[in-house]
Every structure is written in structure tokens, then in C-alpha cells.
PDB file of C-alpha atoms in Angstrom:
ATOM      1  CA  UNK A1285       3.889 -23.247 -24.562  1.00  0.00           C
ATOM      2  CA  UNK A1286       1.146 -25.252 -22.600  1.00  0.00           C
ATOM      3  CA  UNK A1287       3.421 -27.625 -19.795  1.00  0.00           C
ATOM      4  CA  UNK A1288       1.974 -30.747 -17.087  1.00  0.00           C
ATOM      5  CA  UNK A1289       0.862 -28.819 -14.246  1.00  0.00           C
ATOM      6  CA  UNK A1290       3.927 -30.255 -12.880  1.00  0.00           C
ATOM      7  CA  UNK A1291       5.607 -28.462 -14.601  1.00  0.00           C
ATOM      8  CA  UNK A1292       4.287 -25.297 -14.141  1.00  0.00           C
ATOM      9  CA  UNK A1293       4.864 -23.555 -11.602  1.00  0.00           C
ATOM     10  CA  UNK A1294       2.716 -20.831 -10.063  1.00  0.00           C
ATOM     11  CA  UNK A1295       3.771 -18.669  -7.459  1.00  0.00           C
ATOM     12  CA  UNK A1296       1.093 -15.283  -5.257  1.00  0.00           C
ATOM     13  CA  UNK A1297       2.256 -12.700  -3.125  1.00  0.00           C
ATOM     14  CA  UNK A1298      -0.450 -12.374  -0.767  1.00  0.00           C
ATOM     15  CA  UNK A1299      -1.958  -8.467   0.216  1.00  0.00           C
ATOM     16  CA  UNK A1300      -2.810  -6.429  -2.968  1.00  0.00           C
ATOM     17  CA  UNK A1301      -2.333  -9.739  -5.437  1.00  0.00           C
ATOM     18  CA  UNK A1302      -4.451 -12.396  -4.094  1.00  0.00           C
ATOM     19  CA  UNK A1303      -6.695 -10.716  -2.235  1.00  0.00           C
ATOM     20  CA  UNK A1304      -7.208  -7.395  -1.422  1.00  0.00           C
ATOM     21  CA  UNK A1305      -4.600  -5.396   1.848  1.00  0.00           C
ATOM     22  CA  UNK A1306      -5.751  -7.098   4.557  1.00  0.00           C
ATOM     23  CA  UNK A1307      -7.640  -8.961   3.884  1.00  0.00           C
ATOM     24  CA  UNK A1308      -9.947 -11.978   3.414  1.00  0.00           C
ATOM     25  CA  UNK A1309      -9.400 -14.066   0.070  1.00  0.00           C
ATOM     26  CA  UNK A1310     -13.256 -13.488  -1.961  1.00  0.00           C
ATOM     27  CA  UNK A1311     -15.084 -16.665  -2.174  1.00  0.00           C
ATOM     28  CA  UNK A1312     -15.247 -16.628  -5.886  1.00  0.00           C
ATOM     29  CA  UNK A1313     -11.762 -16.307  -6.369  1.00  0.00           C
ATOM     30  CA  UNK A1314     -10.476 -18.830  -4.030  1.00  0.00           C
ATOM     31  CA  UNK A1315     -13.009 -20.942  -5.916  1.00  0.00           C
ATOM     32  CA  UNK A1316     -11.329 -19.480  -9.131  1.00  0.00           C
ATOM     33  CA  UNK A1317      -8.395 -20.614  -8.078  1.00  0.00           C
ATOM     34  CA  UNK A1318      -8.476 -24.135  -6.527  1.00  0.00           C
ATOM     35  CA  UNK A1319     -11.174 -25.493  -9.263  1.00  0.00           C
ATOM     36  CA  UNK A1320      -9.586 -23.381 -12.642  1.00  0.00           C
ATOM     37  CA  UNK A1321      -5.558 -22.256 -11.850  1.00  0.00           C
ATOM     38  CA  UNK A1322      -4.796 -25.799  -9.756  1.00  0.00           C
ATOM     39  CA  UNK A1323      -5.370 -28.646 -12.170  1.00  0.00           C
ATOM     40  CA  UNK A1324      -3.633 -26.909 -14.495  1.00  0.00           C
ATOM     41  CA  UNK A1325      -0.748 -25.787 -12.540  1.00  0.00           C
ATOM     42  CA  UNK A1326       0.968 -26.635  -8.941  1.00  0.00           C
ATOM     43  CA  UNK A1327       0.632 -23.800  -6.983  1.00  0.00           C
ATOM     44  CA  UNK A1328       2.599 -22.003  -3.706  1.00  0.00           C
ATOM     45  CA  UNK A1329       2.337 -18.357  -1.378  1.00  0.00           C
ATOM     46  CA  UNK A1330       5.105 -16.583  -0.705  1.00  0.00           C
ATOM     47  CA  UNK A1331       4.099 -14.185   1.775  1.00  0.00           C
ATOM     48  CA  UNK A1332       6.124 -12.024   4.652  1.00  0.00           C
ATOM     49  CA  UNK A1333       3.226 -13.330   7.207  1.00  0.00           C
ATOM     50  CA  UNK A1334       3.517 -15.486   9.311  1.00  0.00           C
ATOM     51  CA  UNK A1335       1.412 -18.519   9.580  1.00  0.00           C
ATOM     52  CA  UNK A1336      -1.436 -17.219  11.592  1.00  0.00           C
ATOM     53  CA  UNK A1337      -2.508 -14.602   9.142  1.00  0.00           C
ATOM     54  CA  UNK A1338      -1.328 -16.033   5.803  1.00  0.00           C
ATOM     55  CA  UNK A1339      -3.966 -18.635   7.113  1.00  0.00           C
ATOM     56  CA  UNK A1340      -6.752 -16.663   8.295  1.00  0.00           C
ATOM     57  CA  UNK A1341      -6.344 -14.528   4.479  1.00  0.00           C
ATOM     58  CA  UNK A1342      -7.085 -16.973   2.590  1.00  0.00           C
ATOM     59  CA  UNK A1343      -9.837 -18.372   3.886  1.00  0.00           C
ATOM     60  CA  UNK A1344      -8.491 -21.035   6.570  1.00  0.00           C
ATOM     61  CA  UNK A1345      -8.007 -24.987   6.322  1.00  0.00           C
ATOM     62  CA  UNK A1346     -10.389 -25.101   3.129  1.00  0.00           C
ATOM     63  CA  UNK A1347      -8.254 -23.410   1.233  1.00  0.00           C
ATOM     64  CA  UNK A1348      -4.849 -23.062   2.313  1.00  0.00           C
ATOM     65  CA  UNK A1349      -3.817 -27.541   2.328  1.00  0.00           C
ATOM     66  CA  UNK A1350      -4.606 -28.396  -1.139  1.00  0.00           C
ATOM     67  CA  UNK A1351      -2.322 -25.505  -2.456  1.00  0.00           C
ATOM     68  CA  UNK A1352       0.918 -27.223  -3.137  1.00  0.00           C
ATOM     69  CA  UNK A1353       3.132 -24.866  -1.206  1.00  0.00           C
ATOM     70  CA  UNK A1354       2.835 -21.994   0.881  1.00  0.00           C
ATOM     71  CA  UNK A1355       5.469 -19.976   2.639  1.00  0.00           C
ATOM     72  CA  UNK A1356       5.155 -17.645   5.183  1.00  0.00           C
ATOM     73  CA  UNK A1357       7.553 -14.978   6.323  1.00  0.00           C
ATOM     74  CA  UNK A1358       9.232 -15.706   2.581  1.00  0.00           C
ATOM     75  CA  UNK A1359       9.843 -19.098   2.844  1.00  0.00           C
ATOM     76  CA  UNK A1360      11.324 -19.331   6.515  1.00  0.00           C
ATOM     77  CA  UNK A1361       8.546 -21.618   7.379  1.00  0.00           C
ATOM     78  CA  UNK A1362       8.655 -24.599   4.609  1.00  0.00           C
ATOM     79  CA  UNK A1363       4.792 -26.133   3.853  1.00  0.00           C
ATOM     80  CA  UNK A1364       3.836 -28.262   1.320  1.00  0.00           C
ATOM     81  CA  UNK A1365       0.306 -29.629   1.101  1.00  0.00           C
ATOM     82  CA  UNK A1366      -0.759 -27.766   5.030  1.00  0.00           C
ATOM     83  CA  UNK A1367       2.316 -29.597   6.284  1.00  0.00           C
ATOM     84  CA  UNK A1368       5.143 -28.381   7.636  1.00  0.00           C
ATOM     85  CA  UNK A1369       9.014 -29.144   6.260  1.00  0.00           C
ATOM     86  CA  UNK A1370      11.325 -26.625   8.072  1.00  0.00           C
ATOM     87  CA  UNK A1371      11.570 -23.266   8.730  1.00  0.00           C
ATOM     88  CA  UNK A1372      14.666 -20.818  10.388  1.00  0.00           C
ATOM     89  CA  UNK A1373      14.409 -18.384  13.378  1.00  0.00           C
ATOM     90  CA  UNK A1374      16.563 -14.554  13.034  1.00  0.00           C
ATOM     91  CA  UNK A1375      16.680 -15.303  16.738  1.00  0.00           C
ATOM     92  CA  UNK A1376      18.777 -17.849  15.826  1.00  0.00           C
ATOM     93  CA  UNK A1377      21.185 -16.193  13.264  1.00  0.00           C
ATOM     94  CA  UNK A1378      21.473 -13.564  14.964  1.00  0.00           C
ATOM     95  CA  UNK A1379      21.703 -14.508  18.384  1.00  0.00           C
ATOM     96  CA  UNK A1380      20.527 -12.482  20.871  1.00  0.00           C
ATOM     97  CA  UNK A1381      22.766  -9.799  22.503  1.00  0.00           C
ATOM     98  CA  UNK A1382      23.248  -8.204  18.739  1.00  0.00           C
ATOM     99  CA  UNK A1383      18.917  -8.184  18.176  1.00  0.00           C
ATOM    100  CA  UNK A1384      17.947  -6.863  21.418  1.00  0.00           C
ATOM    101  CA  UNK A1385      19.664  -4.039  20.349  1.00  0.00           C
ATOM    102  CA  UNK A1386      18.665  -3.676  17.365  1.00  0.00           C
ATOM    103  CA  UNK A1387      15.425  -3.909  18.629  1.00  0.00           C
ATOM    104  CA  UNK A1388      16.596  -0.489  21.698  1.00  0.00           C
ATOM    105  CA  UNK A1389      17.741   1.619  18.803  1.00  0.00           C
ATOM    106  CA  UNK A1390      14.412   1.189  16.869  1.00  0.00           C
ATOM    107  CA  UNK A1391      11.974   1.475  20.317  1.00  0.00           C
ATOM    108  CA  UNK A1392      13.737   4.495  21.212  1.00  0.00           C
ATOM    109  CA  UNK A1393      13.942   5.756  17.411  1.00  0.00           C
ATOM    110  CA  UNK A1394       9.629   4.963  17.402  1.00  0.00           C
ATOM    111  CA  UNK A1395       9.385   7.638  20.550  1.00  0.00           C
ATOM    112  CA  UNK A1396      10.890  10.394  18.960  1.00  0.00           C
ATOM    113  CA  UNK A1397       9.014  11.050  16.116  1.00  0.00           C
ATOM    114  CA  UNK A1398       5.497  12.127  15.993  1.00  0.00           C
ATOM    115  CA  UNK A1399       2.539  11.090  13.339  1.00  0.00           C
ATOM    116  CA  UNK A1400      -1.204  11.410  12.913  1.00  0.00           C
ATOM    117  CA  UNK A1401      -2.020   8.686  15.466  1.00  0.00           C
ATOM    118  CA  UNK A1402       0.623   6.263  17.686  1.00  0.00           C
ATOM    119  CA  UNK A1403      -1.307   2.595  18.654  1.00  0.00           C
ATOM    120  CA  UNK A1404       0.046  -0.761  19.406  1.00  0.00           C
ATOM    121  CA  UNK A1405       2.739  -3.416  18.298  1.00  0.00           C
ATOM    122  CA  UNK A1406       5.230  -1.361  16.584  1.00  0.00           C
ATOM    123  CA  UNK A1407       7.937  -4.386  16.908  1.00  0.00           C
ATOM    124  CA  UNK A1408       6.246  -7.821  15.773  1.00  0.00           C
ATOM    125  CA  UNK A1409       8.992 -10.439  16.424  1.00  0.00           C
ATOM    126  CA  UNK A1410       8.066 -13.466  13.565  1.00  0.00           C
ATOM    127  CA  UNK A1411      10.446 -16.479  12.819  1.00  0.00           C
ATOM    128  CA  UNK A1412      12.415 -14.942   9.879  1.00  0.00           C
ATOM    129  CA  UNK A1413      12.300 -11.556  10.259  1.00  0.00           C
ATOM    130  CA  UNK A1414      11.122  -8.220  12.812  1.00  0.00           C
ATOM    131  CA  UNK A1415       8.691  -6.371  10.475  1.00  0.00           C
ATOM    132  CA  UNK A1416       8.654  -3.023  12.030  1.00  0.00           C
ATOM    133  CA  UNK A1417       5.464  -0.719  12.491  1.00  0.00           C
ATOM    134  CA  UNK A1418       5.896   3.048  13.144  1.00  0.00           C
ATOM    135  CA  UNK A1419       1.640   3.337  13.354  1.00  0.00           C
ATOM    136  CA  UNK A1420       1.464   0.448  15.461  1.00  0.00           C
ATOM    137  CA  UNK A1421      -0.451  -2.971  13.889  1.00  0.00           C
ATOM    138  CA  UNK A1422      -3.535  -2.631  16.528  1.00  0.00           C
ATOM    139  CA  UNK A1423      -4.072   0.350  14.283  1.00  0.00           C
ATOM    140  CA  UNK A1424      -7.246   1.326  12.166  1.00  0.00           C
ATOM    141  CA  UNK A1425      -8.220   0.585   9.031  1.00  0.00           C
ATOM    142  CA  UNK A1426      -9.162   4.370   9.114  1.00  0.00           C
ATOM    143  CA  UNK A1427      -5.500   4.950  10.927  1.00  0.00           C
ATOM    144  CA  UNK A1428      -3.692   2.209   8.389  1.00  0.00           C
ATOM    145  CA  UNK A1429      -5.409   4.438   5.891  1.00  0.00           C
ATOM    146  CA  UNK A1430      -4.724   8.480   7.067  1.00  0.00           C
ATOM    147  CA  UNK A1431      -0.723   6.758   8.263  1.00  0.00           C
ATOM    148  CA  UNK A1432       0.311   5.438   4.449  1.00  0.00           C
ATOM    149  CA  UNK A1433      -1.146   9.088   3.123  1.00  0.00           C
ATOM    150  CA  UNK A1434       1.283  10.336   6.279  1.00  0.00           C
ATOM    151  CA  UNK A1435       3.923   8.032   3.991  1.00  0.00           C
ATOM    152  CA  UNK A1436       3.932   9.099   1.218  1.00  0.00           C
ATOM    153  CA  UNK A1437       4.731  12.531   1.963  1.00  0.00           C
ATOM    154  CA  UNK A1438       6.829  12.052   4.886  1.00  0.00           C
ATOM    155  CA  UNK A1439       8.632   9.142   4.075  1.00  0.00           C
ATOM    156  CA  UNK A1440       8.649   8.044   7.063  1.00  0.00           C
ATOM    157  CA  UNK A1441       9.244   4.502   6.888  1.00  0.00           C
ATOM    158  CA  UNK A1442      12.274   5.026   4.495  1.00  0.00           C
ATOM    159  CA  UNK A1443      13.433   7.677   7.240  1.00  0.00           C
ATOM    160  CA  UNK A1444      13.361   5.143   9.516  1.00  0.00           C
ATOM    161  CA  UNK A1445      15.333   2.458   7.612  1.00  0.00           C
ATOM    162  CA  UNK A1446      17.862   4.981   6.666  1.00  0.00           C
ATOM    163  CA  UNK A1447      19.161   5.309   9.510  1.00  0.00           C
ATOM    164  CA  UNK A1448      18.645   2.171  11.287  1.00  0.00           C
ATOM    165  CA  UNK A1449      21.245   1.260   7.859  1.00  0.00           C
ATOM    166  CA  UNK A1450      23.988   4.015   9.113  1.00  0.00           C
ATOM    167  CA  UNK A1451      23.280   2.765  13.028  1.00  0.00           C
ATOM    168  CA  UNK A1452      24.231  -1.380  11.965  1.00  0.00           C
ATOM    169  CA  UNK A1453      26.242  -1.454   8.900  1.00  0.00           C
ATOM    170  CA  UNK A1454      27.504  -4.820  10.060  1.00  0.00           C
ATOM    171  CA  UNK A1455      24.635  -7.203  10.782  1.00  0.00           C
ATOM    172  CA  UNK A1456      23.631  -8.135   7.088  1.00  0.00           C
ATOM    173  CA  UNK A1457      19.958  -7.029   7.174  1.00  0.00           C
ATOM    174  CA  UNK A1458      17.392  -6.301   4.345  1.00  0.00           C
ATOM    175  CA  UNK A1459      14.975  -3.912   4.468  1.00  0.00           C
ATOM    176  CA  UNK A1460      11.908  -4.112   2.416  1.00  0.00           C
ATOM    177  CA  UNK A1461       8.747  -1.870   2.566  1.00  0.00           C
ATOM    178  CA  UNK A1462       5.513  -3.282   2.011  1.00  0.00           C
ATOM    179  CA  UNK A1463       1.792  -2.910   2.904  1.00  0.00           C
ATOM    180  CA  UNK A1464       0.611   0.101   4.132  1.00  0.00           C
ATOM    181  CA  UNK A1465       1.971   0.590   7.175  1.00  0.00           C
ATOM    182  CA  UNK A1466       5.177  -1.298   8.114  1.00  0.00           C
ATOM    183  CA  UNK A1467       8.139  -2.690   6.898  1.00  0.00           C
ATOM    184  CA  UNK A1468      10.083  -6.069   7.687  1.00  0.00           C
ATOM    185  CA  UNK A1469      13.793  -6.224   8.415  1.00  0.00           C
ATOM    186  CA  UNK A1470      15.937  -9.211   7.815  1.00  0.00           C
ATOM    187  CA  UNK A1471      18.938 -10.754   7.480  1.00  0.00           C
ATOM    188  CA  UNK A1472      20.035  -9.882   2.909  1.00  0.00           C
ATOM    189  CA  UNK A1473      19.627 -13.050   1.146  1.00  0.00           C
ATOM    190  CA  UNK A1474      16.209 -14.117   3.182  1.00  0.00           C
ATOM    191  CA  UNK A1475      12.992 -12.024   1.094  1.00  0.00           C
ATOM    192  CA  UNK A1476      10.999 -13.251  -0.538  1.00  0.00           C
ATOM    193  CA  UNK A1477      14.335 -15.569  -3.441  1.00  0.00           C
ATOM    194  CA  UNK A1478      14.265 -17.059  -0.231  1.00  0.00           C
ATOM    195  CA  UNK A1479      10.990 -19.798  -1.273  1.00  0.00           C
ATOM    196  CA  UNK A1480      12.866 -20.524  -4.129  1.00  0.00           C
ATOM    197  CA  UNK A1481      15.751 -22.595  -2.599  1.00  0.00           C
ATOM    198  CA  UNK A1482      12.243 -25.203  -1.781  1.00  0.00           C
ATOM    199  CA  UNK A1483      11.039 -24.756  -5.539  1.00  0.00           C
ATOM    200  CA  UNK A1484      13.700 -24.781  -7.321  1.00  0.00           C
ATOM    201  CA  UNK A1485      16.231 -27.463  -7.272  1.00  0.00           C
ATOM    202  CA  UNK A1486      17.290 -30.041  -9.935  1.00  0.00           C
ATOM    203  CA  UNK A1487      14.473 -32.219  -8.317  1.00  0.00           C
ATOM    204  CA  UNK A1488      11.194 -30.406  -8.687  1.00  0.00           C
ATOM    205  CA  UNK A1489      11.858 -29.596 -12.457  1.00  0.00           C
ATOM    206  CA  UNK A1490       9.559 -26.549 -12.944  1.00  0.00           C
ATOM    207  CA  UNK A1491       9.981 -25.761 -16.753  1.00  0.00           C
ATOM    208  CA  UNK A1492       8.784 -22.287 -15.943  1.00  0.00           C
ATOM    209  CA  UNK A1493       8.220 -20.630 -12.537  1.00  0.00           C
ATOM    210  CA  UNK A1494       6.205 -17.996 -12.430  1.00  0.00           C
ATOM    211  CA  UNK A1495       5.867 -15.417  -9.661  1.00  0.00           C
ATOM    212  CA  UNK A1496       3.104 -12.763  -9.235  1.00  0.00           C
ATOM    213  CA  UNK A1497       2.890  -9.815  -6.755  1.00  0.00           C
ATOM    214  CA  UNK A1498       2.567  -6.059  -6.368  1.00  0.00           C
ATOM    215  CA  UNK A1499       5.148  -4.461  -4.719  1.00  0.00           C
ATOM    216  CA  UNK A1500       8.045  -4.923  -7.670  1.00  0.00           C
ATOM    217  CA  UNK A1501       9.459  -1.273  -7.578  1.00  0.00           C
ATOM    218  CA  UNK A1502      12.989  -1.561  -5.707  1.00  0.00           C
ATOM    219  CA  UNK A1503      12.692  -1.022  -1.908  1.00  0.00           C
ATOM    220  CA  UNK A1504       9.535  -3.041  -2.576  1.00  0.00           C
ATOM    221  CA  UNK A1505       9.066  -6.839  -1.056  1.00  0.00           C
ATOM    222  CA  UNK A1506       8.175  -8.390  -3.643  1.00  0.00           C
ATOM    223  CA  UNK A1507      11.161  -6.531  -6.081  1.00  0.00           C
ATOM    224  CA  UNK A1508      13.961  -9.559  -5.421  1.00  0.00           C
ATOM    225  CA  UNK A1509      11.917 -12.965  -6.471  1.00  0.00           C
ATOM    226  CA  UNK A1510      10.402 -10.120  -9.065  1.00  0.00           C
ATOM    227  CA  UNK A1511      13.367 -10.113 -10.859  1.00  0.00           C
ATOM    228  CA  UNK A1512      14.852 -12.890  -9.991  1.00  0.00           C
ATOM    229  CA  UNK A1513      16.358 -15.055 -13.120  1.00  0.00           C
ATOM    230  CA  UNK A1514      14.715 -18.326 -12.174  1.00  0.00           C
ATOM    231  CA  UNK A1515      11.039 -16.747 -11.925  1.00  0.00           C
ATOM    232  CA  UNK A1516       9.400 -14.909 -14.587  1.00  0.00           C
ATOM    233  CA  UNK A1517       7.727 -11.350 -12.804  1.00  0.00           C
ATOM    234  CA  UNK A1518       4.169 -10.795 -13.821  1.00  0.00           C
ATOM    235  CA  UNK A1519       3.274  -7.307 -11.830  1.00  0.00           C
ATOM    236  CA  UNK A1520      -0.381  -6.625 -10.954  1.00  0.00           C
ATOM    237  CA  UNK A1521      -2.179  -4.522  -8.890  1.00  0.00           C
ATOM    238  CA  UNK A1522      -4.847  -6.377  -7.312  1.00  0.00           C
ATOM    239  CA  UNK A1523      -6.153  -9.502  -7.552  1.00  0.00           C
ATOM    240  CA  UNK A1524      -9.291  -8.616 -10.718  1.00  0.00           C
ATOM    241  CA  UNK A1525      -5.464  -8.004 -12.487  1.00  0.00           C
ATOM    242  CA  UNK A1526      -4.226 -11.414 -11.301  1.00  0.00           C
ATOM    243  CA  UNK A1527      -7.294 -13.156 -13.214  1.00  0.00           C
ATOM    244  CA  UNK A1528      -6.541 -12.030 -16.092  1.00  0.00           C
ATOM    245  CA  UNK A1529      -3.153 -12.508 -16.288  1.00  0.00           C
ATOM    246  CA  UNK A1530      -3.715 -16.302 -15.441  1.00  0.00           C
ATOM    247  CA  UNK A1531      -6.514 -16.566 -17.476  1.00  0.00           C
ATOM    248  CA  UNK A1532      -4.603 -14.973 -20.745  1.00  0.00           C
ATOM    249  CA  UNK A1533      -1.112 -18.344 -19.500  1.00  0.00           C
ATOM    250  CA  UNK A1534      -3.576 -21.025 -19.308  1.00  0.00           C
ATOM    251  CA  UNK A1535      -5.869 -20.271 -21.615  1.00  0.00           C
ATOM    252  CA  UNK A1536      -8.870 -20.099 -19.127  1.00  0.00           C
ATOM    253  CA  UNK A1537     -10.876 -17.193 -20.838  1.00  0.00           C
TER     254      UNK A1537
END
């Protein structure tokens, strides 16, 4: 069924969906999104990264400001047409005492594991979450790929998450593996479904909300919104895969 633009909402993950992991959107795909998709549907991006990283990957304000919605940090930051509407803080939610105990445990744990390499920025404090990277977010692309291979074989992130769950069973936290080198930690309910409270209310009246993501398996950071009853989920593997779905959905081919 063909819907009016204001009745159809398309929500996109970023890494592996609109871009290749941690790279900028290809100019041709940005042009396709703005000039082919946007006239046919309301468009939003929901990512675990902070605003700065999403802005960089989308190619700057020339793309971001034209999108109907941008939801950094799973939607705990709410942006419409380039304007920030509101935000929610993990610091306020947990309190400094619990937050520091959690961070201190992470630092001790990371100090006791050996990896192919370790670099810098192991814990990134974001507005709505913590991002934990055992190898460090300042690793090179080659080091990133090497850690991903090592993690697939040795389950470094999975084992750390299990240790955190055992140590902090009462904090009400959710752990989500996404990308190649890190995992996110956020209050339960602050996964990517958080963004739906901004768009799925009675006043929005979208007849369909479609979500496109690549980490849709249980434990992946797209899983909860992918299986949510308010969305129609599409599992993709690359921007090219996303385009194939969109061509069919919007009759663009």
C-alpha cells in the first residue's frame, strides 16, 4: 500500500546500514536518501553514537538538517530538522556514586585482561550510556579488525558483560554489543526503542514505522527495536542491501 509521506516513517541504524562501519556516508547514497527516499517518506536515523559521530558520518549539517529525525544515543537525545528537542542523562538516572562504582569495576577488569593490543579511550561517557571498548576506541583500523577477529574467537566482550551482570545485578542496566570493538551500557528501556516514544505517540499518526539495521540478533544493539511490535523490522548487511529494500518498499527501481 502506498502511504503519504507523513504516514510512513523509516528509521535507520547507521553503521552497516547507511554507512560501512565507522566510515562516512557515500555521497551517492546520501544523494539517494535525500532526493529519492525523503520525498516519499519521513526519515530518521537512530544510533548509539553521540551527536558528533553521527554528524560526521552523515557528512555534516547538509545532510543531517534535512532529515526529519536524528536520534543520537538511542534517542536519549532528540533532534528534529537539526534542532535539539530534548535529552536524558545516565548520570542523573544512576547518580554519581553508583556510576563511579561501575566505572571503577570496568577499569579494574580491563587492567587484568591481555589482548593483541590496547590503545586509548576504553570508557566513553555519553549522555545516555557508557560505551566500553576493551581495545580502546583510539585503535587503528587494522587494530580494530584484529580485535574483532580475536573477540569472535575469545568472546572478550561477552565475558565482560557477564562479569558486569554478576557484579551489578540490581542497577537495572542493559548491555548491547554493536560494531567491532565495543559494547554499550544503558538503563533498561534506553535501547533503540527509546526513540519510539518521540515518534509513535497518538499525535504522530504514522501508519507504518519501518526499521533498518544490521545488528538485529539477540544481544545486538538493533535487536529490541527490530522485534518491537510498533515497527516493521528489516535485517540488512550493508548500504547496498538497504537500498535494495528501499527500492522495493518505495517502488524506486
